Amino acid sequence: MLKKRLAVSVALTTALFTFQSWAEPTFKADVPQEILTPDQVETGIGTLEFFDGLPSPETAAKAYHELDRMRATQAFLDAMPAASLYAMCRGLESAGVVGPAVGIFEDLYNARSLLLTPNTTTVYVFLCTDLSEGPLVIEVPEGLLGALDDAYFRHVVDVGITGPDKGEGGKYLIVPPDYEGPLPEAGYFIVETPSYRNWLFGRAFVGETGLDATVATIKATMRVYPWDERDTLPETGFFNLSDVKFNTIHANDYHFFEEMKAVVDKEPPGALPSELLGLLASIGIRKDQPFEPDENLRKALDEGVAIGNAIARSIVYAPRNRDGHYFEEGNWKTAFVGGNHAFLGDEGERLLDARILFHYYATGITPAMVAATPGKGSQYALANRDSEGRYLDGSKTYAITLQAPIPAKDFWSWVVYDTQTRSLLETDQQFAGVDSKSPDLKANEDGSYTVYFAPEPPPGQDGNWVQTMPGKSWSVVLRLYGPLAPWFDKSWRPGEIELVE
């Protein structure tokens, strides 16, 4: 190292002598100072030193480490949608949902597994595709509400009520990008996707016939099978996931990059944005090549993902502006900042912070979640602070009141989430929430509803109580199913979360 530095010193001395011998007669006195690099610059990564714009060895080393760390941070933030969908499919596989099979929450969703901000009132059905072997047929049952998202968590097609079958059910033929075989002219909704791995999520509403009948209908009418087995119609496997412990959430440490390596290796050209592939390649993640970062790069990756995680959590829980708030005052926010499912602004710009917020906090992309269609679909409002702007404390008692009439044609619900995992807060209650269908829920005399969030129920409020946990914070989501005009024109709004004691 000493010899190397000596050689550099000699080279710099030679350069200095050479510059002084010929530069003076041709020096341009009017060179703008703003285009020049000073000999010394103080920065957040230390002092940077230059000779005539040439970085010293120490400065170059600092610059490259910072470049690796910056790209690692940006890779975490930009690749999050792909890592999230990969983690979803990996989690389903770990629970036994492998191949053309369907995971179903026959007893609704509870806190045994880890899933970003799920609801506890509808019957979920999940499946992941592997189109590397060819097209797949999904026979969607009547009355389902859902969508198919690709490997970068981009919307591909809605299915069910908001899809081309309009809730009547139908056959969807999912076609990979490199398929060159024949396709049917009729009888199928043909859907082309840019990726091999895709995720279908559906929700079935429990009607008057009850939960068991809803589940039985799904299992009797939903089928999944390879296109080339359409003549034999193999049986579709269903796996009850309600009490299974499994994880569908991407890593927040170095393992994130290993998850992304698996995504890059799996997907065909064009499945991921080229800019993202370039970003990943710059930190050593390339298709079908070893990912073996050296000690310096590994340190930069560890630092980058830690910073990226802090950025994502700040965007979700501590926003620096009110762009994502529903109202001029208060703490109710939307998961779709900008009101666009593709996170595009009015001028076509990508709303990067909006994309980070959604994919770090939630899952499942469809235009139906942002469509202003009174009486149809669902709308969501989320909060993680009380009326005074303080984070929510699981050891304290809070109350929220919804004034009547509540603008939900079908029903409304509250669900509480763990701020660490963004999944259901695990408590002694079976479901971390309460909804307007709950048999023990009581209205106030004026028709409004007050719900309490606390470790123990206030006296006489067992049916209006959602349990929280001392030592943990929490966030909450209000869901309006069949939202009505007063929600969209903001003539109605939920009350703020008030600290009781």
XYZ file of C-alpha atoms in Angstrom:
501
model
C 0.000 0.000 0.000
C 2.879 2.363 0.839
C 4.487 1.780 -2.566
C 1.122 2.348 -4.259
C 0.587 5.657 -2.485
C 4.164 6.711 -3.266
C 3.576 6.014 -6.942
C 0.388 8.080 -6.857
C 2.255 10.902 -5.137
C 4.955 10.857 -7.816
C 2.310 10.884 -10.517
C 0.536 13.848 -8.951
C 3.820 15.721 -8.568
C 4.639 15.063 -12.206
C 1.184 16.224 -13.241
C 1.591 19.399 -11.202
C 4.977 20.164 -12.770
C 3.606 19.499 -16.262
C 0.593 21.710 -15.667
C 2.713 24.569 -14.404
C 5.043 24.323 -17.400
C 2.424 24.709 -20.119
C -0.921 25.751 -18.708
C -0.178 29.348 -17.788
C 0.021 30.829 -21.335
C -3.299 29.218 -22.365
C -5.263 29.634 -19.103
C -8.840 30.806 -19.652
C -9.486 33.466 -17.012
C -13.212 33.524 -17.686
C -13.903 29.849 -16.835
C -17.105 29.848 -14.714
C -16.275 28.923 -11.138
C -19.389 26.760 -10.803
C -18.020 24.181 -13.245
C -14.783 23.728 -11.273
C -14.076 21.250 -8.479
C -12.330 22.755 -5.428
C -9.231 21.068 -4.046
C -11.144 20.221 -0.884
C -14.880 19.714 -0.260
C -16.555 18.986 3.081
C -19.442 16.506 2.785
C -21.537 14.127 4.840
C -19.157 11.298 3.927
C -16.063 13.218 4.950
C -13.532 15.505 3.305
C -13.101 14.973 -0.434
C -9.724 15.983 -1.870
C -8.733 16.694 -5.473
C -5.770 17.940 -7.487
C -7.006 19.897 -10.493
C -10.256 17.915 -10.408
C -8.512 14.571 -9.999
C -9.795 12.597 -6.972
C -7.236 11.310 -4.496
C -7.229 7.534 -3.900
C -9.019 8.093 -0.572
C -11.660 10.271 -2.231
C -12.232 7.751 -5.009
C -12.691 4.994 -2.408
C -15.221 7.111 -0.477
C -17.037 7.998 -3.695
C -17.360 4.406 -4.838
C -18.579 3.232 -1.427
C -21.153 5.991 -1.436
C -22.188 5.068 -4.980
C -22.694 1.433 -3.951
C -24.644 2.490 -0.881
C -26.807 4.915 -2.848
C -27.584 2.286 -5.442
C -28.338 -0.285 -2.742
C -30.737 2.161 -1.099
C -32.408 2.987 -4.401
C -32.589 -0.690 -5.335
C -34.447 -1.413 -2.097
C -36.931 1.374 -2.793
C -37.377 0.702 -6.522
C -37.352 -3.102 -6.428
C -39.756 -3.328 -3.503
C -42.795 -4.214 -5.683
C -40.954 -7.191 -7.205
C -39.588 -8.370 -3.856
C -43.063 -8.103 -2.358
C -44.677 -10.261 -5.014
C -41.811 -12.755 -4.828
C -42.249 -12.987 -1.045
C -45.976 -13.530 -1.500
C -45.457 -16.465 -3.848
C -42.626 -17.905 -1.775
C -44.841 -17.715 1.307
C -47.704 -19.506 -0.424
C -45.321 -22.228 -1.571
C -44.070 -22.690 1.992
C -47.689 -23.194 3.055
C -48.202 -25.923 0.439
C -49.800 -23.879 -2.348
C -47.567 -25.207 -5.127
C -48.241 -25.495 -8.846
C -51.760 -24.911 -10.172
C -53.309 -24.783 -6.711
C -55.336 -22.266 -4.714
C -54.853 -20.995 -1.185
C -58.143 -20.134 0.512
C -58.872 -18.668 3.932
C -61.872 -20.831 4.747
C -62.242 -19.374 8.254
C -61.270 -15.847 7.202
C -57.890 -14.243 7.775
C -56.379 -14.123 11.250
C -53.033 -13.088 12.707
C -51.355 -16.485 12.524
C -49.669 -15.683 9.212
C -47.920 -12.538 7.959
C -49.588 -10.602 5.142
C -49.527 -6.863 4.440
C -52.720 -5.142 5.702
C -55.274 -7.905 4.988
C -58.960 -7.663 5.831
C -60.747 -10.082 8.139
C -64.241 -9.958 6.639
C -64.001 -11.495 3.157
C -62.877 -14.933 2.001
C -59.481 -14.562 0.345
C -58.308 -16.806 -2.478
C -54.672 -16.582 -3.608
C -52.638 -18.295 -6.277
C -49.314 -17.729 -8.018
C -48.571 -18.683 -11.595
C -45.449 -20.205 -13.082
C -45.835 -19.618 -16.792
C -42.353 -20.816 -17.711
C -43.986 -24.072 -18.858
C -46.744 -22.369 -20.839
C -50.172 -20.718 -20.453
C -52.458 -21.336 -17.496
C -56.251 -21.399 -17.297
C -57.987 -19.891 -14.271
C -61.725 -20.495 -14.037
C -63.001 -17.659 -11.864
C -66.171 -18.337 -9.850
C -69.216 -16.100 -9.886
C -69.192 -13.085 -7.565
C -65.436 -12.863 -6.959
C -63.691 -9.494 -6.687
C -59.995 -9.527 -7.541
C -57.104 -8.949 -9.917
C -53.957 -10.439 -11.417
C -50.636 -8.616 -10.860
C -47.324 -9.351 -12.597
C -43.847 -9.962 -11.174
C -43.251 -6.224 -10.685
C -46.643 -5.906 -8.981
C -48.152 -4.086 -11.939
C -51.817 -4.558 -12.661
C -52.494 -7.013 -15.487
C -56.259 -7.586 -15.380
C -59.175 -7.473 -12.983
C -61.190 -10.639 -12.488
C -64.739 -11.034 -11.225
C -66.999 -8.095 -10.481
C -64.650 -5.435 -11.893
C -63.201 -7.704 -14.601
C -64.406 -8.605 -18.093
C -66.606 -11.395 -16.706
C -68.489 -8.708 -14.683
C -68.962 -10.981 -11.721
C -70.571 -13.786 -13.675
C -67.450 -15.942 -13.651
C -65.443 -17.118 -16.625
C -62.291 -18.698 -18.008
C -59.125 -16.606 -18.043
C -56.245 -17.832 -20.183
C -53.010 -16.349 -18.814
C -50.349 -16.265 -21.540
C -46.594 -15.754 -20.954
C -44.603 -13.303 -23.108
C -42.671 -15.941 -25.082
C -45.603 -18.205 -25.986
C -45.896 -18.852 -29.736
C -48.576 -21.549 -29.851
C -52.194 -21.269 -30.991
C -54.819 -19.533 -28.866
C -58.596 -20.025 -28.857
C -60.825 -17.593 -30.705
C -63.675 -17.752 -28.197
C -64.629 -19.038 -24.760
C -61.751 -17.433 -22.835
C -60.649 -14.048 -21.621
C -57.109 -14.042 -23.018
C -54.649 -12.169 -20.835
C -51.035 -11.559 -21.842
C -48.560 -10.841 -19.059
C -44.886 -9.799 -19.268
C -43.751 -12.177 -16.502
C -43.777 -15.862 -15.603
C -44.689 -15.271 -11.997
C -48.018 -13.551 -11.388
C -50.270 -13.349 -8.359
C -54.046 -13.615 -8.413
C -55.924 -12.377 -5.378
C -59.657 -12.607 -4.994
C -62.167 -11.711 -2.335
C -65.551 -13.363 -1.905
C -68.156 -11.591 0.194
C -69.997 -13.679 2.753
C -73.701 -13.394 2.029
C -76.847 -14.526 3.768
C -76.012 -18.160 3.094
C -73.051 -17.894 5.443
C -69.311 -18.502 5.423
C -69.357 -22.258 4.826
C -71.616 -21.917 1.792
C -69.409 -19.182 0.326
C -66.313 -21.376 0.685
C -68.106 -24.414 -0.752
C -69.172 -22.450 -3.835
C -65.622 -21.280 -4.502
C -64.180 -24.770 -4.158
C -66.867 -26.248 -6.408
C -66.526 -23.722 -9.230
C -62.933 -22.454 -9.259
C -60.350 -24.355 -11.280
C -56.726 -23.827 -12.228
C -54.884 -25.964 -14.782
C -52.238 -25.746 -17.527
C -53.580 -24.850 -20.964
C -52.145 -28.030 -22.468
C -54.190 -30.110 -19.957
C -57.531 -28.491 -20.801
C -58.912 -31.707 -22.247
C -58.244 -33.746 -19.102
C -59.169 -31.020 -16.579
C -57.001 -32.088 -13.640
C -58.406 -31.529 -10.172
C -57.517 -28.233 -8.506
C -56.004 -28.433 -5.037
C -57.299 -26.101 -2.326
C -55.315 -25.348 0.834
C -57.004 -23.818 3.866
C -54.602 -21.103 5.072
C -56.651 -19.629 7.935
C -54.525 -21.007 10.780
C -51.277 -21.695 8.930
C -48.146 -19.839 10.016
C -46.293 -18.506 6.977
C -44.661 -15.270 5.839
C -45.457 -13.300 2.659
C -43.485 -10.124 3.504
C -40.129 -9.275 1.903
C -36.951 -8.874 3.940
C -35.745 -5.560 5.367
C -32.075 -6.566 5.538
C -29.423 -8.020 3.235
C -31.714 -10.961 2.387
C -33.751 -8.505 0.312
C -31.043 -8.611 -2.355
C -31.065 -12.411 -2.346
C -34.814 -12.243 -2.936
C -34.235 -9.943 -5.876
C -31.564 -12.254 -7.260
C -34.191 -15.022 -7.337
C -36.597 -12.701 -9.185
C -34.013 -11.694 -11.809
C -33.025 -15.332 -12.393
C -36.651 -16.439 -12.791
C -38.120 -13.857 -15.118
C -37.771 -13.524 -18.913
C -36.411 -10.414 -20.659
C -38.818 -7.505 -20.397
C -40.513 -8.642 -17.208
C -38.757 -5.985 -15.140
C -37.986 -2.372 -16.124
C -34.588 -2.071 -17.813
C -33.627 0.802 -15.514
C -34.249 -1.430 -12.509
C -32.222 -4.253 -14.050
C -29.361 -1.807 -14.576
C -29.571 -0.639 -10.986
C -29.481 -4.236 -9.728
C -26.623 -5.112 -12.085
C -24.593 -2.224 -10.679
C -24.600 -3.926 -7.261
C -23.840 -7.383 -8.640
C -27.297 -8.859 -9.309
C -27.332 -10.242 -12.864
C -29.373 -13.021 -14.403
C -27.778 -16.480 -14.127
C -24.530 -15.074 -12.719
C -23.203 -15.555 -9.183
C -24.126 -12.899 -6.647
C -21.080 -12.829 -4.400
C -20.449 -9.314 -3.063
C -17.014 -8.688 -1.567
C -16.592 -7.242 1.914
C -16.810 -3.612 0.793
C -19.897 -4.142 -1.356
C -21.560 -6.231 1.350
C -21.077 -3.365 3.805
C -22.596 -0.923 1.320
C -25.566 -3.261 0.746
C -26.170 -3.622 4.482
C -26.057 0.144 4.940
C -28.181 0.785 1.856
C -31.036 -1.504 2.842
C -31.017 -0.104 6.401
C -31.317 3.434 5.032
C -33.951 2.349 2.487
C -36.005 0.706 5.213
C -35.831 3.888 7.299
C -36.955 5.924 4.294
C -39.890 3.595 3.575
C -41.039 3.617 7.201
C -40.791 7.406 7.318
C -42.858 7.768 4.147
C -45.541 5.443 5.575
C -45.661 6.572 9.195
C -44.084 10.055 9.282
C -44.816 11.826 5.956
C -43.139 15.206 5.500
C -46.115 16.753 3.703
C -49.886 16.313 3.466
C -50.020 15.021 -0.096
C -51.451 11.689 1.036
C -54.047 13.034 3.476
C -57.729 12.985 2.656
C -58.589 16.208 4.438
C -56.922 19.579 5.058
C -56.677 18.728 8.743
C -56.443 15.486 10.683
C -54.549 12.255 10.216
C -56.551 10.118 7.775
C -54.427 9.075 4.797
C -54.771 7.120 1.580
C -52.546 4.260 0.439
C -52.856 5.570 -3.142
C -51.318 9.045 -3.069
C -52.280 10.783 -6.292
C -55.299 8.537 -6.822
C -53.655 6.438 -9.526
C -53.060 2.692 -9.273
C -49.909 2.992 -11.433
C -48.592 5.877 -9.285
C -48.561 8.389 -12.128
C -49.007 12.132 -11.680
C -50.966 14.530 -13.861
C -47.982 15.056 -16.187
C -47.169 11.362 -16.468
C -44.406 11.505 -13.855
C -43.885 8.488 -11.604
C -44.831 9.278 -8.014
C -41.944 7.426 -6.407
C -42.845 8.100 -2.776
C -46.441 7.051 -3.463
C -45.255 3.741 -4.892
C -42.980 3.174 -1.899
C -45.800 3.960 0.533
C -48.216 1.510 -1.024
C -45.881 -1.420 -1.512
C -44.272 -1.124 1.911
C -47.645 -0.975 3.651
C -50.053 -2.940 1.485
C -50.493 -5.485 -1.274
C -52.682 -6.001 -4.339
C -52.861 -3.494 -7.201
C -56.033 -2.823 -9.168
C -57.674 0.324 -10.606
C -60.836 -0.700 -8.732
C -59.213 0.391 -5.465
C -59.022 4.012 -6.593
C -62.076 4.224 -8.847
C -64.674 6.730 -7.632
C -67.723 4.550 -8.270
C -70.377 5.190 -5.607
C -72.026 1.998 -4.404
C -69.345 -0.300 -5.832
C -65.982 -1.667 -4.716
C -64.308 -0.424 -1.563
C -62.431 2.568 -0.195
C -59.776 2.748 2.510
C -58.568 5.304 5.051
C -55.571 4.628 7.273
C -54.099 6.309 10.334
C -51.284 5.764 12.812
C -51.603 8.925 14.935
C -54.166 10.283 17.362
C -55.975 13.619 17.122
C -52.944 15.393 18.632
C -50.544 13.897 16.088
C -48.971 11.368 18.460
C -48.107 7.803 17.497
C -50.666 5.305 18.812
C -49.680 3.578 22.061
C -50.913 0.014 22.577
C -51.087 0.495 26.355
C -53.635 3.330 26.187
C -57.344 3.614 25.427
C -58.584 5.420 22.308
C -62.014 6.009 20.787
C -63.181 6.690 17.229
C -66.709 7.747 16.297
C -68.335 7.351 12.896
C -71.236 9.771 12.515
C -74.482 8.528 10.952
C -75.303 7.882 8.241
C -72.078 6.051 7.432
C -71.608 6.102 3.620
C -71.215 2.355 3.042
C -73.945 0.542 1.096
C -72.695 -2.924 2.018
C -70.776 -2.652 5.300
C -67.801 -1.010 7.006
C -64.941 -2.335 9.111
C -61.994 -1.419 11.326
C -58.821 -3.526 11.284
C -55.728 -2.932 13.447
C -52.191 -3.645 12.226
C -48.789 -4.175 13.795
C -46.546 -1.264 12.768
C -43.526 -3.586 12.639
C -44.941 -6.232 10.280
C -47.831 -4.222 8.756
C -49.817 -7.434 9.195
C -52.614 -8.021 11.713
C -51.817 -7.103 15.281
C -51.689 -10.439 17.107
C -53.810 -10.335 20.276
C -56.163 -12.602 22.204
C -58.984 -11.694 19.813
C -59.543 -13.975 16.838
C -59.760 -11.028 14.458
C -57.970 -7.729 15.039
C -60.979 -5.579 14.290
C -64.704 -5.049 14.264
C -67.215 -4.428 11.487
C -70.816 -3.361 11.008
C -71.862 -7.009 10.650
C -70.576 -7.879 14.123
C -73.586 -9.145 16.117
C -72.457 -7.512 19.382
C -71.723 -4.074 17.914
C -73.923 -1.363 19.481
C -74.891 1.981 17.954
C -75.084 5.220 19.913
C -78.483 6.853 20.463
C -77.992 9.148 17.469
C -77.118 6.242 15.152
C -73.379 6.861 15.206
C -70.887 4.189 16.234
C -68.011 4.554 18.665
C -65.279 1.915 18.640
C -62.627 1.613 21.351
C -59.014 0.517 20.939
C -57.377 -0.570 24.178
C -55.707 -3.506 25.979
C -58.969 -4.123 27.876
C -62.554 -3.251 26.919
C -64.104 -0.220 28.602
C -67.049 -1.205 30.840
C -70.003 -2.343 28.753
C -68.177 -1.941 25.431
C -67.057 -5.508 24.668
C -68.828 -5.528 21.294
C -67.332 -2.160 20.291
C -63.778 -2.974 21.356
C -60.612 -3.865 19.446
C -57.722 -5.132 21.514
C -54.262 -3.526 21.415
C -51.025 -4.617 23.083
C -48.933 -2.718 25.669
C -45.396 -2.197 24.437
C -46.483 -2.028 20.794
C -47.750 0.679 18.510
C -50.491 0.117 15.932
C -52.126 1.540 12.843
C -55.718 1.174 11.708
C -57.577 0.994 8.414
C -61.211 1.966 7.907
C -62.808 0.113 5.005
C -66.039 1.198 3.348
C -67.584 -1.492 1.155
C -69.964 -0.049 -1.402
C -68.807 3.525 -0.586
C -71.386 6.229 -1.263
C -71.187 9.774 -2.610
C -70.583 11.530 0.764
C -67.255 9.733 1.011
C -66.116 10.858 -2.421
C -67.277 14.481 -2.109
C -65.877 14.610 1.451
C -69.149 15.802 2.984
C -68.654 12.933 5.442
C -65.460 12.043 7.234
C -64.510 9.679 10.071
C -63.797 11.141 13.475
C -60.218 11.433 14.650
C -58.655 8.892 17.005
C -59.144 10.413 20.468
C -57.032 9.489 23.495
C -59.400 8.514 26.316
C -56.819 7.584 28.949
